[in-house]
Amino acid sequence: MLGHELWELLSTPRVEADRNAGVPEHALATRLMPALASALESLVHQHTVDAVWLSGGLACLQGFELALTAATTKLGRPVVLAASPRFAPVHAGLGLLTSSGSAHEALCLDVGQTSLKCASPQTLQVFERDTTLLPRLFIGMPRPEDGHHIIAAVRFLAGALRALAPDASLDALCLALPCPLDEGLVPGGCTYGWEGHATLVADILAEARLTGSGEVLVLNDAELAAEAARGDARLASHRRILCLTLGFGPGGALLLRD
């Protein structure tokens, strides 16, 4: 797209590069809009959607909503920005766990490639990724043969879980990961470099001392964003909704209503 991969134009690294180049804060969101508008133009027709829902940390940039409105006026579909763009998915995950009323000690962990967003009924917390301890391993880059990057990633996620559930008293956990997952929960590629590590989820739970602690729901982070879109009353009349998360890189899911 525009001579580049979409993640190169619509991502946290793009914003970081612009900041380092001296682009003023108020202009950062506007510089993302050509790539976003072009992507939406292609995707809404490819998937015949009747609405678009956006979330993610980039949507919190200064002036993002105003720039978005200007960039999507010709799209012919409503483009809805989550009321809390960074935290809407993690709130939705918590809602999935507590809606039945059976989970009293629930926790949702939305794993991003720059930070972890965590929610319990009592608190909301962010854990930033330290790239000196967890350097970004882009897809195609060599992975350390000794696997220390996976151990470090497991400790990072488990540390957040222990911080919010120190007594391991959880009876429900929602874990959203920034990568594809097959039916056996074997993860695909992302900058944590854990693709193919079949015991990733089990390792995280063991390190957090949460084995045997009740229901564990594991899904992709874009799927969790789609659950947040499902609960957005502004989209109640729409049947096919494109859900995009705008963070380290764009992620997408298609929400279909019966």
CSV table of C-alpha atoms in Angstrom, one decimal:
chain,number,residue,atom,x,y,z
A,1,MET,CA,0.0,0.0,0.0
A,2,LEU,CA,1.5,3.4,-1.1
A,3,GLY,CA,4.7,1.4,-1.8
A,4,HIS,CA,4.9,0.0,1.7
A,5,GLU,CA,3.5,-2.7,4.0
A,6,LEU,CA,0.5,-1.3,5.9
A,7,TRP,CA,2.2,-1.8,9.3
A,8,GLU,CA,5.0,0.4,8.2
A,9,LEU,CA,2.6,3.3,7.6
A,10,LEU,CA,0.0,2.7,10.3
A,11,SER,CA,1.9,1.7,13.5
A,12,THR,CA,3.6,2.7,16.7
A,13,PRO,CA,7.0,2.5,15.0
A,14,ARG,CA,5.8,5.0,12.3
A,15,VAL,CA,4.7,7.4,15.0
A,16,GLU,CA,7.9,7.0,17.0
A,17,ALA,CA,9.9,7.7,13.8
A,18,ASP,CA,7.9,10.8,13.2
A,19,ARG,CA,8.4,12.0,16.7
A,20,ASN,CA,12.1,11.4,16.5
A,21,ALA,CA,12.1,13.4,13.3
A,22,GLY,CA,10.6,16.4,15.0
A,23,VAL,CA,7.0,16.1,13.8
A,24,PRO,CA,4.8,18.0,16.3
A,25,GLU,CA,2.4,16.0,18.4
A,26,HIS,CA,-0.7,17.7,16.9
A,27,ALA,CA,0.3,16.5,13.4
A,28,LEU,CA,1.0,12.8,14.2
A,29,ALA,CA,-2.5,11.6,13.7
A,30,THR,CA,-3.0,13.5,10.5
A,31,ARG,CA,0.1,11.8,9.0
A,32,LEU,CA,-1.5,8.4,9.6
A,33,MET,CA,-4.7,9.2,7.8
A,34,PRO,CA,-3.7,8.5,4.1
A,35,ALA,CA,-2.7,5.0,5.0
A,36,LEU,CA,-5.8,4.4,7.2
A,37,ALA,CA,-8.2,5.9,4.6
A,38,SER,CA,-6.7,3.8,1.8
A,39,ALA,CA,-6.8,0.6,3.9
A,40,LEU,CA,-10.5,1.2,4.9
A,41,GLU,CA,-11.4,2.0,1.3
A,42,SER,CA,-10.1,-1.4,0.2
A,43,LEU,CA,-11.3,-3.4,3.2
A,44,VAL,CA,-14.9,-2.2,3.4
A,45,HIS,CA,-15.5,-3.2,-0.2
A,46,GLN,CA,-13.5,-6.4,0.0
A,47,HIS,CA,-15.6,-7.6,2.9
A,48,THR,CA,-18.8,-5.7,2.1
A,49,VAL,CA,-19.1,-4.3,5.6
A,50,ASP,CA,-21.7,-1.7,6.6
A,51,ALA,CA,-19.7,-0.1,9.5
A,52,VAL,CA,-16.1,0.2,10.8
A,53,TRP,CA,-15.1,0.2,14.5
A,54,LEU,CA,-11.6,1.3,15.6
A,55,SER,CA,-9.7,0.9,18.9
A,56,GLY,CA,-6.1,0.8,20.0
A,57,GLY,CA,-3.4,3.1,21.4
A,58,LEU,CA,-2.8,5.1,18.2
A,59,ALA,CA,-6.5,6.2,18.3
A,60,CYS,CA,-5.5,8.1,21.5
A,61,LEU,CA,-3.2,10.4,19.6
A,62,GLN,CA,-4.0,14.2,19.8
A,63,GLY,CA,-6.6,15.1,17.2
A,64,PHE,CA,-7.1,11.6,16.0
A,65,GLU,CA,-10.9,11.6,16.0
A,66,LEU,CA,-11.2,14.9,14.1
A,67,ALA,CA,-8.6,13.8,11.6
A,68,LEU,CA,-10.5,10.5,11.2
A,69,THR,CA,-13.7,12.2,10.5
A,70,ALA,CA,-12.2,14.3,7.8
A,71,ALA,CA,-10.4,11.4,6.2
A,72,THR,CA,-13.4,9.0,6.0
A,73,THR,CA,-16.2,11.4,4.9
A,74,LYS,CA,-16.3,9.7,1.4
A,75,LEU,CA,-16.2,6.1,2.7
A,76,GLY,CA,-20.0,5.8,2.8
A,77,ARG,CA,-19.9,3.8,6.0
A,78,PRO,CA,-20.0,5.0,9.6
A,79,VAL,CA,-16.6,4.8,11.2
A,80,VAL,CA,-17.0,4.5,15.0
A,81,LEU,CA,-14.2,5.2,17.4
A,82,ALA,CA,-14.3,3.2,20.7
A,83,ALA,CA,-15.3,5.4,23.6
A,84,SER,CA,-12.0,4.2,25.4
A,85,PRO,CA,-9.8,3.3,22.4
A,86,ARG,CA,-6.9,1.8,24.4
A,87,PHE,CA,-9.0,-0.1,27.0
A,88,ALA,CA,-12.2,-1.0,25.3
A,89,PRO,CA,-11.1,-4.6,24.4
A,90,VAL,CA,-9.8,-5.4,27.9
A,91,HIS,CA,-13.1,-4.1,29.4
A,92,ALA,CA,-15.0,-6.3,26.9
A,93,GLY,CA,-12.9,-9.3,28.0
A,94,LEU,CA,-13.7,-8.7,31.6
A,95,GLY,CA,-17.4,-8.5,30.6
A,96,LEU,CA,-17.2,-11.9,28.9
A,97,LEU,CA,-16.0,-13.4,32.2
A,98,THR,CA,-18.4,-11.7,34.5
A,99,SER,CA,-21.6,-11.7,32.5
A,100,SER,CA,-22.8,-15.0,33.8
A,101,GLY,CA,-22.3,-13.9,37.4
A,102,SER,CA,-20.3,-17.0,38.3
A,103,ALA,CA,-16.9,-15.3,38.2
A,104,HIS,CA,-16.1,-13.3,41.3
A,105,GLU,CA,-12.4,-12.9,40.9
A,106,ALA,CA,-11.9,-12.2,37.2
A,107,LEU,CA,-9.0,-10.7,35.3
A,108,CYS,CA,-8.4,-9.8,31.6
A,109,LEU,CA,-5.0,-9.4,30.1
A,110,ASP,CA,-4.8,-7.8,26.7
A,111,VAL,CA,-1.2,-8.4,25.5
A,112,GLY,CA,0.1,-5.7,23.1
A,113,GLN,CA,3.5,-5.6,21.5
A,114,THR,CA,4.3,-2.4,23.4
A,115,SER,CA,2.4,-2.9,26.6
A,116,LEU,CA,0.0,-5.1,28.6
A,117,LYS,CA,-3.5,-3.8,29.4
A,118,CYS,CA,-5.0,-5.4,32.5
A,119,ALA,CA,-8.5,-5.1,34.0
A,120,SER,CA,-10.1,-6.6,37.0
A,121,PRO,CA,-13.4,-5.5,38.6
A,122,GLN,CA,-11.4,-3.4,41.0
A,123,THR,CA,-8.6,-1.9,38.9
A,124,LEU,CA,-7.2,-1.0,35.5
A,125,GLN,CA,-3.4,-1.1,34.9
A,126,VAL,CA,-0.8,-0.9,32.1
A,127,PHE,CA,2.6,-2.6,32.1
A,128,GLU,CA,5.0,-1.2,29.5
A,129,ARG,CA,7.2,-3.6,27.6
A,130,ASP,CA,10.9,-3.0,28.4
A,131,THR,CA,12.6,-3.5,25.0
A,132,THR,CA,16.0,-3.8,26.6
A,133,LEU,CA,14.8,-7.0,28.2
A,134,LEU,CA,12.3,-8.0,25.5
A,135,PRO,CA,13.7,-6.6,22.2
A,136,ARG,CA,11.3,-6.6,19.3
A,137,LEU,CA,11.9,-9.7,17.1
A,138,PHE,CA,10.2,-8.9,13.8
A,139,ILE,CA,8.9,-11.8,11.7
A,140,GLY,CA,11.7,-13.1,9.6
A,141,MET,CA,14.4,-12.1,12.1
A,142,PRO,CA,16.4,-14.9,13.6
A,143,ARG,CA,15.3,-16.1,17.1
A,144,PRO,CA,17.8,-16.8,19.9
A,145,GLU,CA,18.5,-20.5,19.7
A,146,ASP,CA,18.5,-20.9,23.5
A,147,GLY,CA,14.9,-19.6,23.8
A,148,HIS,CA,15.7,-17.0,26.4
A,149,HIS,CA,13.3,-14.5,24.7
A,150,ILE,CA,10.4,-16.9,25.3
A,151,ILE,CA,11.3,-17.2,29.0
A,152,ALA,CA,11.6,-13.4,29.3
A,153,ALA,CA,8.2,-13.0,27.6
A,154,VAL,CA,6.5,-15.6,29.8
A,155,ARG,CA,8.0,-13.8,32.9
A,156,PHE,CA,6.7,-10.4,31.7
A,157,LEU,CA,3.1,-11.7,31.2
A,158,ALA,CA,3.1,-13.8,34.4
A,159,GLY,CA,4.5,-10.9,36.4
A,160,ALA,CA,1.6,-8.7,35.4
A,161,LEU,CA,-0.8,-11.5,36.4
A,162,ARG,CA,0.9,-12.0,39.8
A,163,ALA,CA,0.8,-8.2,40.4
A,164,LEU,CA,-3.0,-8.2,40.0
A,165,ALA,CA,-3.7,-11.6,41.5
A,166,PRO,CA,-1.0,-12.0,44.1
A,167,ASP,CA,-2.9,-14.7,46.1
A,168,ALA,CA,-3.7,-16.7,42.9
A,169,SER,CA,-7.3,-16.5,43.8
A,170,LEU,CA,-8.7,-16.0,40.3
A,171,ASP,CA,-11.6,-18.0,39.1
A,172,ALA,CA,-11.6,-16.7,35.5
A,173,LEU,CA,-9.0,-15.3,33.2
A,174,CYS,CA,-9.2,-13.8,29.7
A,175,LEU,CA,-5.9,-13.8,27.9
A,176,ALA,CA,-5.7,-12.0,24.5
A,177,LEU,CA,-2.5,-12.5,22.5
A,178,PRO,CA,-1.2,-10.4,19.6
A,179,CYS,CA,-0.7,-13.3,17.2
A,180,PRO,CA,-2.6,-16.1,15.4
A,181,LEU,CA,-3.6,-19.1,17.5
A,182,ASP,CA,-4.5,-22.5,16.3
A,183,GLU,CA,-7.0,-24.9,17.9
A,184,GLY,CA,-4.2,-26.2,20.2
A,185,LEU,CA,-3.3,-22.7,21.3
A,186,VAL,CA,0.0,-22.8,19.4
A,187,PRO,CA,0.9,-19.2,18.7
A,188,GLY,CA,1.9,-17.7,15.4
A,189,GLY,CA,4.3,-14.9,14.8
A,190,CYS,CA,4.7,-11.6,16.5
A,191,THR,CA,7.5,-9.5,17.9
A,192,TYR,CA,7.8,-11.6,21.1
A,193,GLY,CA,9.2,-14.3,18.8
A,194,TRP,CA,7.2,-17.1,20.5
A,195,GLU,CA,5.7,-18.7,17.3
A,196,GLY,CA,5.4,-22.4,17.5
A,197,HIS,CA,6.0,-22.6,21.2
A,198,ALA,CA,3.2,-25.1,22.0
A,199,THR,CA,3.2,-24.7,25.8
A,200,LEU,CA,3.1,-20.9,25.8
A,201,VAL,CA,-0.2,-20.5,27.6
A,202,ALA,CA,0.6,-23.3,30.0
A,203,ASP,CA,4.0,-21.8,30.8
A,204,ILE,CA,2.4,-18.3,31.5
A,205,LEU,CA,-0.2,-19.8,33.9
A,206,ALA,CA,2.5,-21.9,35.7
A,207,GLU,CA,4.8,-19.0,36.1
A,208,ALA,CA,1.9,-16.9,37.4
A,209,ARG,CA,0.9,-19.8,39.7
A,210,LEU,CA,-2.6,-19.8,38.3
A,211,THR,CA,-2.8,-23.5,37.2
A,212,GLY,CA,-6.1,-24.9,38.4
A,213,SER,CA,-7.5,-21.4,39.0
A,214,GLY,CA,-10.7,-21.7,37.0
A,215,GLU,CA,-11.8,-20.8,33.5
A,216,VAL,CA,-9.2,-19.5,31.1
A,217,LEU,CA,-10.3,-17.9,27.8
A,218,VAL,CA,-7.6,-17.5,25.3
A,219,LEU,CA,-8.1,-15.6,22.0
A,220,ASN,CA,-6.5,-13.2,19.5
A,221,ASP,CA,-6.4,-9.6,20.5
A,222,ALA,CA,-8.4,-8.5,17.4
A,223,GLU,CA,-11.0,-11.1,18.3
A,224,LEU,CA,-11.3,-9.4,21.7
A,225,ALA,CA,-11.6,-6.0,20.0
A,226,ALA,CA,-14.5,-7.5,18.0
A,227,GLU,CA,-16.2,-8.4,21.2
A,228,ALA,CA,-15.9,-4.8,22.4
A,229,ALA,CA,-17.5,-3.7,19.1
A,230,ARG,CA,-20.3,-6.2,19.6
A,231,GLY,CA,-21.2,-4.4,22.8
A,232,ASP,CA,-21.1,-0.8,21.3
A,233,ALA,CA,-24.7,0.4,21.2
A,234,ARG,CA,-23.8,2.8,18.3
A,235,LEU,CA,-23.4,-0.3,16.1
A,236,ALA,CA,-26.5,-2.2,17.2
A,237,SER,CA,-28.2,-1.9,13.8
A,238,HIS,CA,-25.2,-3.0,11.8
A,239,ARG,CA,-24.7,-6.6,10.7
A,240,ARG,CA,-21.2,-6.7,9.2
A,241,ILE,CA,-18.6,-4.6,11.0
A,242,LEU,CA,-14.9,-4.3,10.3
A,243,CYS,CA,-13.0,-4.1,13.6
A,244,LEU,CA,-9.5,-2.6,13.5
A,245,THR,CA,-7.0,-2.3,16.3
A,246,LEU,CA,-4.4,0.4,15.8
A,247,GLY,CA,-1.4,-0.1,17.9
A,248,PHE,CA,2.1,-1.5,17.3
A,249,GLY,CA,0.6,-2.6,14.0
A,250,PRO,CA,-2.9,-2.8,12.7
A,251,GLY,CA,-4.9,-5.9,13.5
A,252,GLY,CA,-8.4,-6.8,12.1
A,253,ALA,CA,-11.4,-8.9,12.7
A,254,LEU,CA,-14.8,-9.1,11.0
A,255,LEU,CA,-17.9,-9.1,13.3
A,256,LEU,CA,-20.9,-10.8,11.7
A,257,ARG,CA,-24.3,-10.6,13.4
A,258,ASP,CA,-27.1,-13.0,12.7
